[in-house]
Tab-separated table of C-alpha atoms in Angstrom:
chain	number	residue	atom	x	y	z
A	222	UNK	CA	90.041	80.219	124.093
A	223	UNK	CA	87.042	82.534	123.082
A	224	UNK	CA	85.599	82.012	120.025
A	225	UNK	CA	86.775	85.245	117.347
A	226	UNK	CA	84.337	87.603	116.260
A	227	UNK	CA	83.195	88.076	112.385
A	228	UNK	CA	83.487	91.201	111.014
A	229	UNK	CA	82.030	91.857	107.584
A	230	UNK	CA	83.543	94.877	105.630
A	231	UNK	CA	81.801	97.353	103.743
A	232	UNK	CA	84.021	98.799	101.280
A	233	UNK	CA	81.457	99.706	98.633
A	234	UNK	CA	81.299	102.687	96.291
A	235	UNK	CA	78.106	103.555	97.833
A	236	UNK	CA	75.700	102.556	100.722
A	237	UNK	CA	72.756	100.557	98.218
A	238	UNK	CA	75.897	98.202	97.657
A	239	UNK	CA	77.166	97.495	100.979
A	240	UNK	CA	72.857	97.625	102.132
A	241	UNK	CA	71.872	94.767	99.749
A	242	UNK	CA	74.571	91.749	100.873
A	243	UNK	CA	74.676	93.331	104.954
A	244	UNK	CA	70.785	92.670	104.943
A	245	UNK	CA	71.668	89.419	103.899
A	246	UNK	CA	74.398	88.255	105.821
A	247	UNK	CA	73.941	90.271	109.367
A	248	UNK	CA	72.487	87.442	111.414
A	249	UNK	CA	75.664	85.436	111.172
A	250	UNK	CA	78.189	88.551	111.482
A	251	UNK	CA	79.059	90.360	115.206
A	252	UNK	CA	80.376	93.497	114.294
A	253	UNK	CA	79.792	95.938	110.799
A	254	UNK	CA	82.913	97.601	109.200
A	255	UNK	CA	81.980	101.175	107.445
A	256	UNK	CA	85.239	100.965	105.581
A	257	UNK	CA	87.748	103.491	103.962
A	258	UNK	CA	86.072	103.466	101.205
A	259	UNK	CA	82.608	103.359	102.235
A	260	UNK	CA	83.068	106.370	104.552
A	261	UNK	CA	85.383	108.643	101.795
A	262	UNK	CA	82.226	107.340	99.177
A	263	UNK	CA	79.346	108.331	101.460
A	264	UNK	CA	80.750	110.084	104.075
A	265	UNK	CA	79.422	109.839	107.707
A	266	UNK	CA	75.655	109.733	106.581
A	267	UNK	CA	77.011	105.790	105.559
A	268	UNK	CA	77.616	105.388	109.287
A	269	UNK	CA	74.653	106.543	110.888
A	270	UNK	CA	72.348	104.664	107.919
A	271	UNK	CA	74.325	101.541	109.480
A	272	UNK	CA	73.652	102.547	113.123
A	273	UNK	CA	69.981	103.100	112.510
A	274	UNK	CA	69.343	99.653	110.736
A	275	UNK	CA	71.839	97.530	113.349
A	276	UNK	CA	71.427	99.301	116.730
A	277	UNK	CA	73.093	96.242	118.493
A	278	UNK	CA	75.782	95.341	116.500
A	279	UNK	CA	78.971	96.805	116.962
A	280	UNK	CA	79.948	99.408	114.321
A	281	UNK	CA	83.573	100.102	113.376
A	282	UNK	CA	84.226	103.304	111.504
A	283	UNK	CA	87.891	102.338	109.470
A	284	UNK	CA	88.362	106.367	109.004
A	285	UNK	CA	92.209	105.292	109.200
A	286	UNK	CA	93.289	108.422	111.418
A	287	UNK	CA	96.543	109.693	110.876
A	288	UNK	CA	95.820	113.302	112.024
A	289	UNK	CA	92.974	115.661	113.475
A	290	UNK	CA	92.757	112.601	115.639
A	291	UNK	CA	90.010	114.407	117.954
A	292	UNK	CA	87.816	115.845	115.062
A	293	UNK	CA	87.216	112.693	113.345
A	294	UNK	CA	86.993	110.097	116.486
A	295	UNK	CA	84.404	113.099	117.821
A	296	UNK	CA	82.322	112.849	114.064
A	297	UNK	CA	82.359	108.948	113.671
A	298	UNK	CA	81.170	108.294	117.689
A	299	UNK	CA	78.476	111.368	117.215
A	300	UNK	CA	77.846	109.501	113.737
A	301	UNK	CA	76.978	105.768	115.589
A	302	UNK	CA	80.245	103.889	115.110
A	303	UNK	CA	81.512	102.249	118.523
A	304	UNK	CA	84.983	102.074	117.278
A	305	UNK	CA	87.205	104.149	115.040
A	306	UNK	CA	90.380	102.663	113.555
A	307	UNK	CA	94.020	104.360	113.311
A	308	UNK	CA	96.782	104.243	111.136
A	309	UNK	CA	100.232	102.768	112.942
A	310	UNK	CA	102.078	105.995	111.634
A	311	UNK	CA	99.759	108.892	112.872
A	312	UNK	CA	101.789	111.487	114.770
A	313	UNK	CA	102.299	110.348	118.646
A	314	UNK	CA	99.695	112.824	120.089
A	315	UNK	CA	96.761	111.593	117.829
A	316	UNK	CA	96.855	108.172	119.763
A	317	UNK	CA	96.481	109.735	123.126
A	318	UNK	CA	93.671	112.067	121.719
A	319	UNK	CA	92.063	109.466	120.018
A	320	UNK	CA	92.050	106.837	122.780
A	321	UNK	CA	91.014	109.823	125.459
A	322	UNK	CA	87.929	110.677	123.122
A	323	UNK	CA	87.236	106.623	123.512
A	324	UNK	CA	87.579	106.353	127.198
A	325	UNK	CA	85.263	109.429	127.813
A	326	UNK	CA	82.812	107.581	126.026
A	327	UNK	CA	83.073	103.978	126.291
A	328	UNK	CA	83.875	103.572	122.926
A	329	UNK	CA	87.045	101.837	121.473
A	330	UNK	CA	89.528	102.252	119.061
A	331	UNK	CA	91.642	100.221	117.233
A	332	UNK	CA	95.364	100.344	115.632
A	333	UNK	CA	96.170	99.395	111.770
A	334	UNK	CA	99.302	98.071	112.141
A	335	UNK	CA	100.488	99.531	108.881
A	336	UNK	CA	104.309	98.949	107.216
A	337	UNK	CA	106.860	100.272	109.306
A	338	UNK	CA	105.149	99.406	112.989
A	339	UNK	CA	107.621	98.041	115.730
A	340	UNK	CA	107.450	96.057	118.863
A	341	UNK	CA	108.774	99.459	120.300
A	342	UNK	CA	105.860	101.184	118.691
A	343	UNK	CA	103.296	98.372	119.882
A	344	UNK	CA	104.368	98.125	123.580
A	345	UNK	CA	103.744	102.249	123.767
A	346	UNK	CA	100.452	101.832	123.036
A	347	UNK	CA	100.052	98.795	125.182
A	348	UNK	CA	101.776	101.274	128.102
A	349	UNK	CA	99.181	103.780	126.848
A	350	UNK	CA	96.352	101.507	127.523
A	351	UNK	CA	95.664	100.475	123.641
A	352	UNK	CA	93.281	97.462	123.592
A	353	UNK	CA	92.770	96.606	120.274
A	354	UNK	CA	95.422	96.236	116.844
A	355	UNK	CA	94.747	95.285	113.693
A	356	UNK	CA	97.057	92.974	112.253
A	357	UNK	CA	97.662	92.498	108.332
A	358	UNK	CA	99.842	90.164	106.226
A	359	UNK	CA	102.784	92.436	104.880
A	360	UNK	CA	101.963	93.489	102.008
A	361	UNK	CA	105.536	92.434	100.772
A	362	UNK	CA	105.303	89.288	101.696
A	363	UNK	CA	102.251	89.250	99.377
A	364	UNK	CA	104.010	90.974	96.567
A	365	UNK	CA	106.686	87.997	96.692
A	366	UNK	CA	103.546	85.544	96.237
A	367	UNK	CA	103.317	84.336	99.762
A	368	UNK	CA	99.036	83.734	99.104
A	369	UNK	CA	98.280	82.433	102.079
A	370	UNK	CA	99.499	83.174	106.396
A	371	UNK	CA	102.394	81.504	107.999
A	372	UNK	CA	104.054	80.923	110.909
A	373	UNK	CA	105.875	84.645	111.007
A	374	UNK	CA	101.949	85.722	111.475
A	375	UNK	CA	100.852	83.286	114.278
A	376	UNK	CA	104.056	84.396	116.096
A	377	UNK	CA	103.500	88.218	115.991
A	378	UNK	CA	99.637	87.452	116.564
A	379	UNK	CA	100.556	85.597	119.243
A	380	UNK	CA	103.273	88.078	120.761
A	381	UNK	CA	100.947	90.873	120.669
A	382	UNK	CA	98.477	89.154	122.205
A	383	UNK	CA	100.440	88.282	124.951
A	384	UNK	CA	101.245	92.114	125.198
A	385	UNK	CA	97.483	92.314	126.039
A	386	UNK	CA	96.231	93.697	122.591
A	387	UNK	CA	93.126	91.934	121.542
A	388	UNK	CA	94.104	91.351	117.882
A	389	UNK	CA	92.018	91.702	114.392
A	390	UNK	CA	93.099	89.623	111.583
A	391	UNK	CA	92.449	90.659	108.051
A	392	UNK	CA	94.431	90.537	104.648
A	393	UNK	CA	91.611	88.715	101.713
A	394	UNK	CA	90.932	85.906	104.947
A	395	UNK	CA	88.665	83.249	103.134
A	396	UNK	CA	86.819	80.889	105.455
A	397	UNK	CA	89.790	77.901	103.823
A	398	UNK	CA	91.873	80.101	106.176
A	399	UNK	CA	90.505	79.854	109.041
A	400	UNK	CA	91.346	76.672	110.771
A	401	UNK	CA	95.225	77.665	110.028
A	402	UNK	CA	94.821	79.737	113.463
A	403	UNK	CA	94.134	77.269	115.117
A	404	UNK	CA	95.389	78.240	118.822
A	405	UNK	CA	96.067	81.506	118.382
A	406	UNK	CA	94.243	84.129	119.760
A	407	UNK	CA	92.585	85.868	117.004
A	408	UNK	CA	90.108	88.129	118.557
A	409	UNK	CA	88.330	89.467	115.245
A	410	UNK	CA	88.124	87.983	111.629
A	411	UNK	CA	87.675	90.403	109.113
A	412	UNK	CA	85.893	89.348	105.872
A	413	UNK	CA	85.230	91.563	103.263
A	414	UNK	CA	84.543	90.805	99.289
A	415	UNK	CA	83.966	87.004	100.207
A	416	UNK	CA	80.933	88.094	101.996
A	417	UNK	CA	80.169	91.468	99.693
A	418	UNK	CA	80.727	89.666	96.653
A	419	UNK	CA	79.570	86.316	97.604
A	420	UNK	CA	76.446	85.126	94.809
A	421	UNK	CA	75.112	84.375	98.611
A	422	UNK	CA	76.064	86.692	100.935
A	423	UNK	CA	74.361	84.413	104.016
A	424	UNK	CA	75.446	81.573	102.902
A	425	UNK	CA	79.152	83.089	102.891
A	426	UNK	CA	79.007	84.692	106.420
A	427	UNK	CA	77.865	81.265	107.895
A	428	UNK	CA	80.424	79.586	105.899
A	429	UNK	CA	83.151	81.776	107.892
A	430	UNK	CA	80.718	81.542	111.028
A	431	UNK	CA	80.649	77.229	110.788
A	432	UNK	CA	84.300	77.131	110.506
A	433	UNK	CA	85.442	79.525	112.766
A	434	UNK	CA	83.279	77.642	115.580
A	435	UNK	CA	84.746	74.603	114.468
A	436	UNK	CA	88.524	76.260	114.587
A	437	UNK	CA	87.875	77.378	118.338
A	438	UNK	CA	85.353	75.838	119.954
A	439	UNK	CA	86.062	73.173	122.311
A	440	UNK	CA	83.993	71.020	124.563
B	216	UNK	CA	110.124	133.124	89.975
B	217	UNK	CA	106.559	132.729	90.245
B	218	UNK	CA	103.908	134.024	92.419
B	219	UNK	CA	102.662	131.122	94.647
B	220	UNK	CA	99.107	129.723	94.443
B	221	UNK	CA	96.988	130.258	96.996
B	222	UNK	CA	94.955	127.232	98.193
B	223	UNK	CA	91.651	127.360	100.670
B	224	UNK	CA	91.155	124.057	103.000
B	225	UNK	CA	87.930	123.664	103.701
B	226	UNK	CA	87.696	121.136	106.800
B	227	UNK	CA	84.629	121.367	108.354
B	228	UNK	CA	82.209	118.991	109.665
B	229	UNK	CA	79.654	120.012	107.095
B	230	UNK	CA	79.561	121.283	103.657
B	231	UNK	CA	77.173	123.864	104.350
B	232	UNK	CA	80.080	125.446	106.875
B	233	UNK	CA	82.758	125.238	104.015
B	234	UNK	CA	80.374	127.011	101.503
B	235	UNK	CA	79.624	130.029	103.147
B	236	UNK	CA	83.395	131.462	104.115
B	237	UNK	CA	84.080	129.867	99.769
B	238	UNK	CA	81.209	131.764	98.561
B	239	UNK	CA	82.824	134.751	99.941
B	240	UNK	CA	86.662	134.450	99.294
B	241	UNK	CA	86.670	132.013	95.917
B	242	UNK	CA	87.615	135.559	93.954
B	243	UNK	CA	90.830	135.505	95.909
B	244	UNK	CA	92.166	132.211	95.759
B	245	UNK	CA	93.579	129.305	93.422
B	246	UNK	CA	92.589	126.272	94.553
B	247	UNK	CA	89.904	124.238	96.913
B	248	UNK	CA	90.796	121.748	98.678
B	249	UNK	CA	88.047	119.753	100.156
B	250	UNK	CA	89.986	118.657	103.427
B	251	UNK	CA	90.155	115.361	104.690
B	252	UNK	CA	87.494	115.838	107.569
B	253	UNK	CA	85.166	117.241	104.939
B	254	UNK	CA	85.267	114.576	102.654
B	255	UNK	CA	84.808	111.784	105.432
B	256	UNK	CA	81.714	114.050	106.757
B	257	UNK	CA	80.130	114.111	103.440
B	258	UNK	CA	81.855	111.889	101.417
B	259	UNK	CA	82.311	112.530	97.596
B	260	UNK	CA	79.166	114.551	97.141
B	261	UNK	CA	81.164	117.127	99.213
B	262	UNK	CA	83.386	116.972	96.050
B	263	UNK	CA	80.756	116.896	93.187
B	264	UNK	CA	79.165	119.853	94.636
B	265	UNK	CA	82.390	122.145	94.936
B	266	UNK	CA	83.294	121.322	91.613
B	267	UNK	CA	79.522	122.205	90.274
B	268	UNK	CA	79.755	125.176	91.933
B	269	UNK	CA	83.499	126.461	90.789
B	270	UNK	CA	84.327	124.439	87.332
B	271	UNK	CA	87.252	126.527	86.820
B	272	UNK	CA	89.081	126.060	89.777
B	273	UNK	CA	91.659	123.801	90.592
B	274	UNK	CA	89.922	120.697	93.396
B	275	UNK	CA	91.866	118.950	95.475
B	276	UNK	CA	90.527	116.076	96.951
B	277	UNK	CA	92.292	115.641	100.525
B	278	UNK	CA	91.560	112.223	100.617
B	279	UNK	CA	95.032	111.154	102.099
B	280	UNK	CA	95.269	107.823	100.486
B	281	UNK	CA	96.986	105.545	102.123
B	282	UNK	CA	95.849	101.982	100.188
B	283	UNK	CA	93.256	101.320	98.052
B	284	UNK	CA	95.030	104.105	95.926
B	285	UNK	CA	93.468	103.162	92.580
B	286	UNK	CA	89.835	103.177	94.389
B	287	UNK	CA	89.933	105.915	95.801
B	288	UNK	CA	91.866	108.389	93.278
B	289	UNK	CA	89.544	107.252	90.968
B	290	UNK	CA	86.615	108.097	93.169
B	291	UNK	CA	87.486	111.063	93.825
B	292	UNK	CA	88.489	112.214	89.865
B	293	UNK	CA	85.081	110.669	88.810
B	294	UNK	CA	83.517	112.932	91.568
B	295	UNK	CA	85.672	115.609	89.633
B	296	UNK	CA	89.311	115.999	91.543
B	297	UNK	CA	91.649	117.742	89.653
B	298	UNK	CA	94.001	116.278	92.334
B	299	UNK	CA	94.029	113.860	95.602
B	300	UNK	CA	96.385	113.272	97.986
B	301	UNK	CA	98.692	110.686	99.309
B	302	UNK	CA	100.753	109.565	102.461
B	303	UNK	CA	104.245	109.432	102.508
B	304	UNK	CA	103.877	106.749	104.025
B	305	UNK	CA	101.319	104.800	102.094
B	306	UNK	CA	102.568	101.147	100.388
B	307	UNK	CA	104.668	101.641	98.123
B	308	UNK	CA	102.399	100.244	95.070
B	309	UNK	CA	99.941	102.970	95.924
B	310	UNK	CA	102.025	105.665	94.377
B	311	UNK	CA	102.509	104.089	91.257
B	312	UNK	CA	98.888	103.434	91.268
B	313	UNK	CA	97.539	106.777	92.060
B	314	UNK	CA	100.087	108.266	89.333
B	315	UNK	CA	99.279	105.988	86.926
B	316	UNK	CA	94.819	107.090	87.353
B	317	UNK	CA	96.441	110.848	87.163
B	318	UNK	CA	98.639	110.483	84.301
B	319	UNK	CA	95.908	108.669	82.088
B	320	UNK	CA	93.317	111.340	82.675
B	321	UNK	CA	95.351	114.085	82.688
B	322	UNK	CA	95.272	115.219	86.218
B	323	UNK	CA	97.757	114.847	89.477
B	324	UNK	CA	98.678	113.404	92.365
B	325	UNK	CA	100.350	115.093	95.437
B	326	UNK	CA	102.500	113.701	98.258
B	327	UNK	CA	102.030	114.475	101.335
B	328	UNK	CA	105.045	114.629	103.620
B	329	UNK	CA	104.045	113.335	106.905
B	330	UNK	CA	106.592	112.192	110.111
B	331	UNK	CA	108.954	109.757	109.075
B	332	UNK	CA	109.398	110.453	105.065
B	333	UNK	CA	112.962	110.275	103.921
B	334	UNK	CA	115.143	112.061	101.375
B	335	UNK	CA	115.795	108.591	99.861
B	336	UNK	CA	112.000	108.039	99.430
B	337	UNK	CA	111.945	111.624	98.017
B	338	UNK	CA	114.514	110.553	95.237
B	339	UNK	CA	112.399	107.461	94.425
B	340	UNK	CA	109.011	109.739	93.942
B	341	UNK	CA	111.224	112.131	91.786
B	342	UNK	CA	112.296	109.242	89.600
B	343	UNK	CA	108.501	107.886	89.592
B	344	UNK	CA	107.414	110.948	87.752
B	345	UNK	CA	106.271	112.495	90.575
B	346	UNK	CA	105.524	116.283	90.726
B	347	UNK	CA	103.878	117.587	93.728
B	348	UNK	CA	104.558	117.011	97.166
B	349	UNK	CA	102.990	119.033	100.213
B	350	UNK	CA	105.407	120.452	103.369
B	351	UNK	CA	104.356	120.765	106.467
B	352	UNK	CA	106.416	122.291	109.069
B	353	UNK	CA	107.695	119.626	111.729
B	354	UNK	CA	104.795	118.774	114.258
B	355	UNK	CA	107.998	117.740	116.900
B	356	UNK	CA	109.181	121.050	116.637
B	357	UNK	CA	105.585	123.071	116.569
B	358	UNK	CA	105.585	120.810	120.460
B	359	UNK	CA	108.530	122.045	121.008
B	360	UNK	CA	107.388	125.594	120.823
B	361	UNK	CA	108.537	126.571	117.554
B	362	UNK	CA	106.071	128.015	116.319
B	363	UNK	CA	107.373	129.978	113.562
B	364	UNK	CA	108.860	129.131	109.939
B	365	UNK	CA	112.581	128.627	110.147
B	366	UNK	CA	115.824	127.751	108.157
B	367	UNK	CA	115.533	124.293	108.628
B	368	UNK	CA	111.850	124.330	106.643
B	369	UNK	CA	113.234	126.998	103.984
B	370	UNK	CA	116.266	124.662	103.341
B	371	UNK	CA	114.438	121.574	102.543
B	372	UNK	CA	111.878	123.589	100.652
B	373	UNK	CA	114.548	124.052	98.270
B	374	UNK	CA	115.936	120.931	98.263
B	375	UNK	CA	112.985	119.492	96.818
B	376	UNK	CA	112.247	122.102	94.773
B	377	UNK	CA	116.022	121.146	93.279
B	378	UNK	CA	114.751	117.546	93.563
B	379	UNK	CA	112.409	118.655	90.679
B	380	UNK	CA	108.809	118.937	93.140
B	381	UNK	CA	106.225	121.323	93.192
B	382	UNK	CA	105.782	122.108	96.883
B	383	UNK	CA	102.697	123.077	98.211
B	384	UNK	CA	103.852	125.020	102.018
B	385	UNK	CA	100.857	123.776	104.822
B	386	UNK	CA	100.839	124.073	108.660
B	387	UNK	CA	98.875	126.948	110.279
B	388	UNK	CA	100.167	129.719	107.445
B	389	UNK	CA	99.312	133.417	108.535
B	390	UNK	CA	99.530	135.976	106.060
B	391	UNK	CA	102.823	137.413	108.523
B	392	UNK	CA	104.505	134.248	107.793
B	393	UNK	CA	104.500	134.591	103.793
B	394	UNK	CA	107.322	137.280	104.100
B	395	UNK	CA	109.376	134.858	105.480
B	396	UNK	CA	109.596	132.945	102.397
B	397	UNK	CA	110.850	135.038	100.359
B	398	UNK	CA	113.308	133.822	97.268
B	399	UNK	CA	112.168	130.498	98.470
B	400	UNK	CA	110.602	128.308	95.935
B	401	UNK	CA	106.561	127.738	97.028
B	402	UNK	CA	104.268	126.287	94.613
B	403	UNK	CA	100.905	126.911	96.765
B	404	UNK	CA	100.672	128.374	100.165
B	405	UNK	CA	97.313	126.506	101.886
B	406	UNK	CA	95.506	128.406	104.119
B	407	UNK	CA	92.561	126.970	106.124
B	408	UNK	CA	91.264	128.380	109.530
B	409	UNK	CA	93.002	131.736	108.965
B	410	UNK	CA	90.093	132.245	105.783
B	411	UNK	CA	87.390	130.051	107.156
B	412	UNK	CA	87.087	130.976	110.116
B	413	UNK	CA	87.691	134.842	109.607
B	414	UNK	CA	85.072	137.186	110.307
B	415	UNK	CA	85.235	138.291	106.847
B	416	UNK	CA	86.788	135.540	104.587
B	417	UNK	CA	87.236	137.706	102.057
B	418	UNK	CA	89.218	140.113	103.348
B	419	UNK	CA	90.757	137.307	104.655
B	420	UNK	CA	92.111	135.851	101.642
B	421	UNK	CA	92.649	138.825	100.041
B	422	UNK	CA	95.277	139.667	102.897
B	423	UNK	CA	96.447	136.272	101.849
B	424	UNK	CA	96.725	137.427	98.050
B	425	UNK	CA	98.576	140.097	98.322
B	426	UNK	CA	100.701	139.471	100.817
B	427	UNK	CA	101.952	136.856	98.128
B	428	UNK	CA	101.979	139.345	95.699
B	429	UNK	CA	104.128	141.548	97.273
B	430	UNK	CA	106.569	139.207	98.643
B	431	UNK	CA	106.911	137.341	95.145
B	432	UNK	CA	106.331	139.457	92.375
B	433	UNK	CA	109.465	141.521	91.328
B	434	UNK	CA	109.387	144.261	88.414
């Protein structure tokens, strides 16, 4: 099994924020998240800032499309970001627009498997050609104070990956996490606040690095 | 009943775009909306700038919120929002959230009706303390070639209006469509291409005006 990819997060009110722990913790991340938040905050200036300072990581734009699916893929890729993400729910056409835009460029995008996604849903987009969902705890299941992932995740982690999506993992994932997936194959951690916020940003990222190479690495 | 509001979406891919067509029609219309591709291409600024430039009118922050409601709403009242905007189908937390930020500064929320909301989830935002939610005509039937406003919009305009809502009317509006709305209860008409990209905006919007005018105001 390949080892999963870190992702760090950047959902800062503003770039200085995300800049300062990033500069810290990029040598032990693979791919930069200009988040929600991030790009609403600082708009697509925060994504080419990140482009110019990390031309060879891979930069994910989470503008969460749910519409005007070709206008804001086209502004993120012009922008620097490799991949865009979008929302489970967007209207039907913004997929095939969004994923068209992608191909034309060798980009990616990427699905946020939102509440209210279905297997019916998921295998379109795998018919479609979709490579990449993100998966999330439910949200309810949080609410009822289920803290930490269970075997209802692994399964539907598991099921779409043997659908042929390569599948990120995120929901407040804390490197104590990690070796619960063992086996299953998680493509992409995200980590977000336990790096940003860390007192030690590097010594957070290599504490999710360390133990995600010990989760999946074998000999 | 009253005359409807007329609101200007500005969603370019650059502020300086938006500004020009504004600078022109602002004397005509209600409201500003900075649109949701405007604020990810520039971020909040976009916002902070629109509401130095026109303190008395009403800004609404497109940011279509979808989580991180209390973030964001807050981001984009600080940046000075009258109002922002939210999914239909956004967690359900996030509306209580994002009403809660309004409420305790004295400013609003609106909902915006995308594919898949439900009368039942319309009852539960009316019982919230909801007020505003935004229509837009059926994307499944614009692809099927109806390209017009019909009686199946006009009926469920009402219906929420009954339900207690404010509802702003969105979805490629041309000043030949207002007639058809006629006795129908519409909070704010948005217009957005049909003034920005108009060879004169301000004719433009003024078309918009009083076309409004004289389909709502009665002696």
């Amino acid at each position: 099994m390949n080892r999963p990819l870190l992702q760090m997060a950047l959902d800062t009110y503003d770039l200085p924020s995300a800049l300062a722990p990033l500069q810290k913790a990029h040598h032990h991340i693979d791919i930069i998240e200009a988040g929600t938040i991030l790009c609403l905050a600082e708009g697509m200036h925060a994504v080419r800032i990140l482009r110019s300072l990390f031309p060879d990581k891979i930069l994910l734009a989470d503008v969460r499309i749910a519409e005007a699916g070709s206008i804001i893929s086209k502004m993120a890729y012009d922008a620097g970001a490799d991949w865009v993400s979008v929302v489970s729910g967007a209207a039907p056409s913004s997929f095939e627009v969004v994923l068209a835009e992608a191909q034309s460029r060798r980009k990616d995008m990427q699905i946020e498997l939102s509440d209210g996604w279905t297997w019916e849903m998921a295998q379109r987009w795998a018919d479609m050609g979709v490579q990449q969902v993100i998966f999330k705890r439910s949200r309810d299941l949080e609410a009822q104070g289920k803290l930490s992932w269970g075997q209802q995740d692994f399964e539907q982690i598991q099921r779409l990956s043997e659908m042929g999506f390569k599948v990120t993992v995120t929901g407040g994932v804390k490197p104590a996490d990690i070796p619960l997936f063992a086996g299953i194959p998680v493509h992409i951690f995200i980590a977000g606040r336990a790096i940003v916020k860390a007192d030690n940003p590097e010594a957070a990222a290599k504490e999710f690095q360390d133990t995600i190479s010990q989760t999946f690495d074998t000999i």
